[in-house]
Short mmCIF file of C-alpha atoms in Angstrom, two decimals:
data_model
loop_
_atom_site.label_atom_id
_atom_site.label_comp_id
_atom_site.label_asym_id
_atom_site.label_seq_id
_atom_site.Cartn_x
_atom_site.Cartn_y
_atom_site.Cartn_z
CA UNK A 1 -3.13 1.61 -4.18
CA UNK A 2 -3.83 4.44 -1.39
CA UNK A 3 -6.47 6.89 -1.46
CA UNK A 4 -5.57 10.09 -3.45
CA UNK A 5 -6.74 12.29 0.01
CA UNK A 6 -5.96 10.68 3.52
CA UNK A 7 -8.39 13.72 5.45
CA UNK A 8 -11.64 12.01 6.54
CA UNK A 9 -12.02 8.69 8.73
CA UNK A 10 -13.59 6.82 6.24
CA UNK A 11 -10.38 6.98 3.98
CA UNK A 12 -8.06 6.59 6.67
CA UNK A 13 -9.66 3.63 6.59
CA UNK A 14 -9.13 2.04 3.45
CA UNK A 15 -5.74 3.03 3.66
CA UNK A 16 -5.26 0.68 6.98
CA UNK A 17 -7.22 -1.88 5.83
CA UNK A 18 -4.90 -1.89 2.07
CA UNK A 19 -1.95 -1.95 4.70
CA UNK A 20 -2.50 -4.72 6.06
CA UNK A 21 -3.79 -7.05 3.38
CA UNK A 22 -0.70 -5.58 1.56
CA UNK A 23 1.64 -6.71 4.15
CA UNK A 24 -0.01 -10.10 4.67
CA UNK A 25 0.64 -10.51 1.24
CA UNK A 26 4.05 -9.83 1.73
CA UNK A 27 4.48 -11.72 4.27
CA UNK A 28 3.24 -14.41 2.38
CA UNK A 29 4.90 -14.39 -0.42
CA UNK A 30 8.48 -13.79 0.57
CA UNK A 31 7.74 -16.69 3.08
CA UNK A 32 7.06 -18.56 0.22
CA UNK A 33 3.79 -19.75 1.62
CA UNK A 34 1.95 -20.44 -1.64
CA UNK A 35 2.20 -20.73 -5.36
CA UNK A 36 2.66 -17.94 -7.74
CA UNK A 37 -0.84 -17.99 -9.20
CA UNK A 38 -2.43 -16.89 -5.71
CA UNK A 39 -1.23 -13.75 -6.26
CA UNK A 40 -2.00 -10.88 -8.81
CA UNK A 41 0.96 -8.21 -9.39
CA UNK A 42 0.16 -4.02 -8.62
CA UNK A 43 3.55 -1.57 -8.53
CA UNK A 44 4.23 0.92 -5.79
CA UNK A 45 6.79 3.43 -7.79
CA UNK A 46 9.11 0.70 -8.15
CA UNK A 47 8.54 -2.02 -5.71
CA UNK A 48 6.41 -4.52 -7.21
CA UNK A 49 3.90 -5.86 -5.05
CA UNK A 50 2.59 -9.42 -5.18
CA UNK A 51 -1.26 -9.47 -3.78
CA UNK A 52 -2.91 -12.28 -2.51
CA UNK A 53 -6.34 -13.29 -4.23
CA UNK A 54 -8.96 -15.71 -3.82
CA UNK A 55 -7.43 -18.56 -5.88
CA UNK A 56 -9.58 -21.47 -5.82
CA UNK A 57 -7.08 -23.63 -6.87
CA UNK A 58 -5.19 -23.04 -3.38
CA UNK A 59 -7.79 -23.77 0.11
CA UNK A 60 -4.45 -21.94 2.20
CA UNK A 61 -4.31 -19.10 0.19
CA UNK A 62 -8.26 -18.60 0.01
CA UNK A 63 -8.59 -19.34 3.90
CA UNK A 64 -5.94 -16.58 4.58
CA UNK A 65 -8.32 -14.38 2.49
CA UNK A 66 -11.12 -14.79 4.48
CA UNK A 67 -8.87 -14.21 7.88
CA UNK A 68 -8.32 -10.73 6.07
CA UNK A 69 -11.90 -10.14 5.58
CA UNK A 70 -12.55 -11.05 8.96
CA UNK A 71 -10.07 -8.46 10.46
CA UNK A 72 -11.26 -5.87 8.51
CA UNK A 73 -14.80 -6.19 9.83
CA UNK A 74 -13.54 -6.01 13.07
CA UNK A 75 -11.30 -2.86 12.40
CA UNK A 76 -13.95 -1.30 10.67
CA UNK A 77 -15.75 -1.47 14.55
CA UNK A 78 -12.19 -0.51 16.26
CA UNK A 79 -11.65 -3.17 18.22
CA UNK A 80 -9.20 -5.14 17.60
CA UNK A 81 -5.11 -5.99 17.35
CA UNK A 82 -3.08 -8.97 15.44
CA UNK A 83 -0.72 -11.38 15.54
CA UNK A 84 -0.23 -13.89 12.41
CA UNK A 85 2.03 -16.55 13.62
CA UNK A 86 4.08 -19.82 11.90
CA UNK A 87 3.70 -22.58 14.00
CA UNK A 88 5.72 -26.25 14.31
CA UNK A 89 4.58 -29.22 14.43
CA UNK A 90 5.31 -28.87 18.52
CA UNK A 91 3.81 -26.23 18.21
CA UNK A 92 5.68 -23.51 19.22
CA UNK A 93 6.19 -20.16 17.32
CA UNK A 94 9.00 -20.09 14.76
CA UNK A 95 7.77 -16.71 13.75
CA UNK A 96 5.63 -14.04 14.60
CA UNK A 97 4.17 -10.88 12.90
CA UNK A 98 2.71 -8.18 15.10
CA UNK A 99 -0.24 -5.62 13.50
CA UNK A 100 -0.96 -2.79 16.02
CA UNK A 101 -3.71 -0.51 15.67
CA UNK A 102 -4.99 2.29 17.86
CA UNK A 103 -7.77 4.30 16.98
CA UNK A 104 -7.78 8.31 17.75
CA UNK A 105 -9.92 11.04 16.59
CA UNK A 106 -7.55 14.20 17.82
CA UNK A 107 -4.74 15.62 15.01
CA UNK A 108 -1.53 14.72 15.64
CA UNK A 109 1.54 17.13 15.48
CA UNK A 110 4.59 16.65 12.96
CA UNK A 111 7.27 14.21 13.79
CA UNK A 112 9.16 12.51 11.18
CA UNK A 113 12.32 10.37 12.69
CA UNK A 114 14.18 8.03 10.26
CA UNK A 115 16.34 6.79 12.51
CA UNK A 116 13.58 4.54 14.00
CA UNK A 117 11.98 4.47 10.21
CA UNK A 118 8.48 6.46 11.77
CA UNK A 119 6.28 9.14 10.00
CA UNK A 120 3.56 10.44 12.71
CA UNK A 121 1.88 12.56 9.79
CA UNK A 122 -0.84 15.25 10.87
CA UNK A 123 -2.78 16.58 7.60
CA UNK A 124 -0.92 15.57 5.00
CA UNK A 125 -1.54 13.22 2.46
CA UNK A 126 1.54 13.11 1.04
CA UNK A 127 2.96 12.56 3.93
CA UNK A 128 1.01 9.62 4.98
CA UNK A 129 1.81 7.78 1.82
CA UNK A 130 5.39 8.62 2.07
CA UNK A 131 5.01 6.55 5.60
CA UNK A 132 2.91 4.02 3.95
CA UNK A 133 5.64 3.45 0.96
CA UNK A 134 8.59 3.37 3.41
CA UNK A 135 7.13 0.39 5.80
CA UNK A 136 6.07 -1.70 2.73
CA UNK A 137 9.75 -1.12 1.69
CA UNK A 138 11.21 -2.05 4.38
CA UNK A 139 8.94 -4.94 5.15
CA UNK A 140 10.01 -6.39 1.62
CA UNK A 141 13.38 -6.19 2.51
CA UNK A 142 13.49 -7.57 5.85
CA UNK A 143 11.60 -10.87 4.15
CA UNK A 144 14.37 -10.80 1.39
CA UNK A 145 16.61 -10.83 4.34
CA UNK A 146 15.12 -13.67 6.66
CA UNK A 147 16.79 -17.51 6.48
CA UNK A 148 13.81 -19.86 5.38
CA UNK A 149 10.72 -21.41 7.39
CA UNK A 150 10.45 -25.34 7.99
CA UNK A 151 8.94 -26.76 5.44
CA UNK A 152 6.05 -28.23 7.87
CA UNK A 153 4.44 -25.85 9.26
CA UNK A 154 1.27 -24.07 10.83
CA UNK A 155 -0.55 -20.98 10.49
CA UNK A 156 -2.94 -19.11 13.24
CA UNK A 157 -3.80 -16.09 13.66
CA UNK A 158 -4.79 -14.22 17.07
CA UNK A 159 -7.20 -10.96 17.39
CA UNK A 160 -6.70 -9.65 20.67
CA UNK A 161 -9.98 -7.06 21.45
CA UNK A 162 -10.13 -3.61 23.26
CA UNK A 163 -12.44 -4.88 25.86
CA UNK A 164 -13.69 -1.43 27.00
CA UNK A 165 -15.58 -1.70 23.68
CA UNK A 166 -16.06 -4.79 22.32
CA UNK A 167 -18.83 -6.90 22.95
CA UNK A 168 -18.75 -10.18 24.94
CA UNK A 169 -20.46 -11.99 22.12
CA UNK A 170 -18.20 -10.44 19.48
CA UNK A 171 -16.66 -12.51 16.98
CA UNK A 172 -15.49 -11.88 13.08
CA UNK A 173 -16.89 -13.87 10.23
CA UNK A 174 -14.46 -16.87 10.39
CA UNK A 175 -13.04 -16.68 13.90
CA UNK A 176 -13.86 -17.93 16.83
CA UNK A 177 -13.72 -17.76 20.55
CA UNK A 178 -9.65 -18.66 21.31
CA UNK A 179 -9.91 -22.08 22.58
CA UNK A 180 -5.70 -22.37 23.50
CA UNK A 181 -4.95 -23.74 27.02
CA UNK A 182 -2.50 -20.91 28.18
CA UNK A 183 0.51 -18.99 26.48
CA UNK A 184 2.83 -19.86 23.22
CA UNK A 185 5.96 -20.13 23.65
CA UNK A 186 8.64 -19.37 21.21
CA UNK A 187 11.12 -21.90 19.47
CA UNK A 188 14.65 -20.81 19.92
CA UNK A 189 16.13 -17.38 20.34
CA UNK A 190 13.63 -15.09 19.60
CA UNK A 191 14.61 -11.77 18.35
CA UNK A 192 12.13 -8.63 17.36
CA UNK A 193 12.59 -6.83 14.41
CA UNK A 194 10.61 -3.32 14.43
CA UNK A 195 9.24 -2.47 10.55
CA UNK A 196 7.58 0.67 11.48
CA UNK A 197 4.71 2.69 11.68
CA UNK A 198 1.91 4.88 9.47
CA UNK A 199 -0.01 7.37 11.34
CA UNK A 200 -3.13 9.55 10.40
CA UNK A 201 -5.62 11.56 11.94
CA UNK A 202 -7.47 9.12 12.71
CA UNK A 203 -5.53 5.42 12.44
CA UNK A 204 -2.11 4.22 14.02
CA UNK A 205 -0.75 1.29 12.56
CA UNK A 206 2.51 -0.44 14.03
CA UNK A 207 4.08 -3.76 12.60
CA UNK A 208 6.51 -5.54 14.06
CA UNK A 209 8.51 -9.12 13.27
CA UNK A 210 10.07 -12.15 15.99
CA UNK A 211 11.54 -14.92 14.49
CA UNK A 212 14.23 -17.12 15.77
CA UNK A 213 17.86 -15.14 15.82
CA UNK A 214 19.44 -17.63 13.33
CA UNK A 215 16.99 -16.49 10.37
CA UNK A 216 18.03 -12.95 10.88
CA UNK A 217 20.83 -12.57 7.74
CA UNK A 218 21.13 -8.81 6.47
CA UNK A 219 18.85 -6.49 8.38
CA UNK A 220 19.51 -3.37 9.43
CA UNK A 221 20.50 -2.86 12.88
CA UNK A 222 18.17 -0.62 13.05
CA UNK A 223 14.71 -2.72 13.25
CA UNK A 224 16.33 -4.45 15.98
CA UNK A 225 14.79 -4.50 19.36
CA UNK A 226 15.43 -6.24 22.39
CA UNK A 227 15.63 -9.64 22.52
CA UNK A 228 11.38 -11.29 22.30
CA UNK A 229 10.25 -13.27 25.30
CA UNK A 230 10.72 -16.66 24.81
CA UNK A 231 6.35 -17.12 26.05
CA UNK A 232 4.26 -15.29 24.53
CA UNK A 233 1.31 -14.43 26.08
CA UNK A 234 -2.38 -13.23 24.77
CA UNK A 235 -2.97 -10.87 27.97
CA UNK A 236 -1.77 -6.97 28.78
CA UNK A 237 -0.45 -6.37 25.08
CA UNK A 238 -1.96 -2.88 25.43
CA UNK A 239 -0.05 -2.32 29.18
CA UNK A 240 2.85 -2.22 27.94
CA UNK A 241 3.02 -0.77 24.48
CA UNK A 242 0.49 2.33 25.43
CA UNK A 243 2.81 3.56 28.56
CA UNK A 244 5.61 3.85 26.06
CA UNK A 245 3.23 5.64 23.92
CA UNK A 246 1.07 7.72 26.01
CA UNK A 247 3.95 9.80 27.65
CA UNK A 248 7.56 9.55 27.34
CA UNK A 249 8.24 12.17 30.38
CA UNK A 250 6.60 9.60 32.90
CA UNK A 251 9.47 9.13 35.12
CA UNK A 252 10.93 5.78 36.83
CA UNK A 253 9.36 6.07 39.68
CA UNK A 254 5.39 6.49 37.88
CA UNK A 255 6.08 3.64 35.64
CA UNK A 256 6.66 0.94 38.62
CA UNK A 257 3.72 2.47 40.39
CA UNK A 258 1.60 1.76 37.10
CA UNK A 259 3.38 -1.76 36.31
CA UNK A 260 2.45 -2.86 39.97
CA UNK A 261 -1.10 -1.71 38.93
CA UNK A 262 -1.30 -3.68 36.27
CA UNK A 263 -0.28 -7.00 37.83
CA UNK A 264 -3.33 -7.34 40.08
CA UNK A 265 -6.49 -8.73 39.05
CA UNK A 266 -7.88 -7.57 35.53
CA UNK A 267 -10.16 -9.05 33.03
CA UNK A 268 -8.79 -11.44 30.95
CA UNK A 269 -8.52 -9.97 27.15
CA UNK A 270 -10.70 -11.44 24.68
CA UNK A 271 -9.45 -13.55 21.66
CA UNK A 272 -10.09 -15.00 18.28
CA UNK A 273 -8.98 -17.56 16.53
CA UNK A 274 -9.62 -18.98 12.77
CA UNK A 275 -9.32 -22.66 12.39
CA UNK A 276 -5.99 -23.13 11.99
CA UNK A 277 -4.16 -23.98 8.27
CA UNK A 278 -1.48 -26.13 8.06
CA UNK A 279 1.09 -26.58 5.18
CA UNK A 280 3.07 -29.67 4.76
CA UNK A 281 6.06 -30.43 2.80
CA UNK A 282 6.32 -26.94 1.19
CA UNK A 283 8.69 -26.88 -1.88
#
């Protein structure tokens, strides 16, 4: 499933890109999205891993496929972030799943903390697998864990762009220019589950879950986060997420000084958007 090294860009890579059509798989399948035969079966040790395929037999299935593709054209260029959401018929979000990527070229130091399930690997290989194992684990587990989705219900997907580097006329094969009036907001009481995190040389991945509170059963306290905001908006994901990760000796003061910053005018973020898929009357 991974590359056997993990020490040059180009395989860093692959191993991002198997992530996250991995997880969407996942996601997918625990969710109980589609039928059995969109899927073929590969084994990580001993977690058996259902992976999505182009079933013709299945248009949702095959379009999610092709969102896939698209997002790994567009993280092949390094531009881009997530979000896969479950939509009602309102719409508002009755779940969300968060894909976070920043792109680095300097080697990071050591840090392995369990506690918040991360692996920030520097060299090794093994190491970055070990990370890579671990979040695919405990993504399983947390969709074991979740209460069901409605049975009506829509998918959408968002890819939210670096704008320092993407270009204005940007967009994947199979997305298109975000055409939503304003911000989603979220059905019920949102709460945010944190999965974890892989890290190489030259690719950080984060993933992250919000669903409604009431669909949270059995997971572990510790992939709870705060409470989710209850709108969701498309603009500033990168404000707030790379202060916590640039520096964590940036004192109180600092921070409100850069929040403030923030808050005045700034370009509005570019966004994509697939035609949306819809699933009624799932069984």
């Amino acid at each position: 499933l991974f590359p056997e090294s993990i020490s040059t860009e180009q395989q860093s890579l692959v191993l991002v890109k198997r992530l996250l059509a991995i997880s969407m798989s996942c996601i997918t399948y625990m969710r109980g999205l589609f039928p059995e035969s969109s899927y073929g079966t590969r084994y990580l040790d001993d977690l058996c891993l259902k992976i999505l395929r182009e079933d013709k037999s299945c248009l949702g299935s095959l379009q999610i496929v092709k969102w896939i593709q698209g997002c790994f054209d567009a993280l092949e260029k390094q531009y881009v972030n997530l979000r896969f959401y479950a939509l009602n018929s309102n719409p508002t979000v009755t779940e969300m799943y968060q894909f976070k990527f920043k792109y680095k070229k300097k080697v990071p130091q050591m840090d392995i903390s369990s506690n918040h399930r991360e692996f920030v690997a520097g060299l090794c290989s093994k190491d970055v697998k070990q990370a890579s194992r671990l979040l695919l684990r405990t993504l399983y587990l947390l969709m074991q864990d979740l209460g069901p989705l409605p049975n009506d219900i829509t998918l959408s997907m968002k890819l939210l762009y670096y704008n320092d580097v993407t270009p204005k006329d940007y967009q994947p094969p199979g997305f298109k220019e975000d055409g939503s009036p304003g911000d989603l907001l979220f059905a019920g009481d949102p709460v945010n589950l944190r999965v974890g995190s892989v890290s190489t040389d030259f690719h950080l991945m984060k993933v992250k879950v919000t669903t409604e509170k009431k669909r949270v059963r059995k997971a572990d306290s510790n992939l709870i986060q705060n409470n989710g905001p209850t709108e969701i908006s498309h603009q500033g994901l990168d404000c707030e997420e790379e202060e916590e990760e640039e520096s964590t000796k940036v004192n109180l003061l600092n921070l409100a000084f850069s929040q403030e910053e923030v808050v005045g005018p700034k370009k509005k973020r570019k966004v994509s958007e697939p035609e949306k898929l819809t699933l009624n009357s799932r069984k």
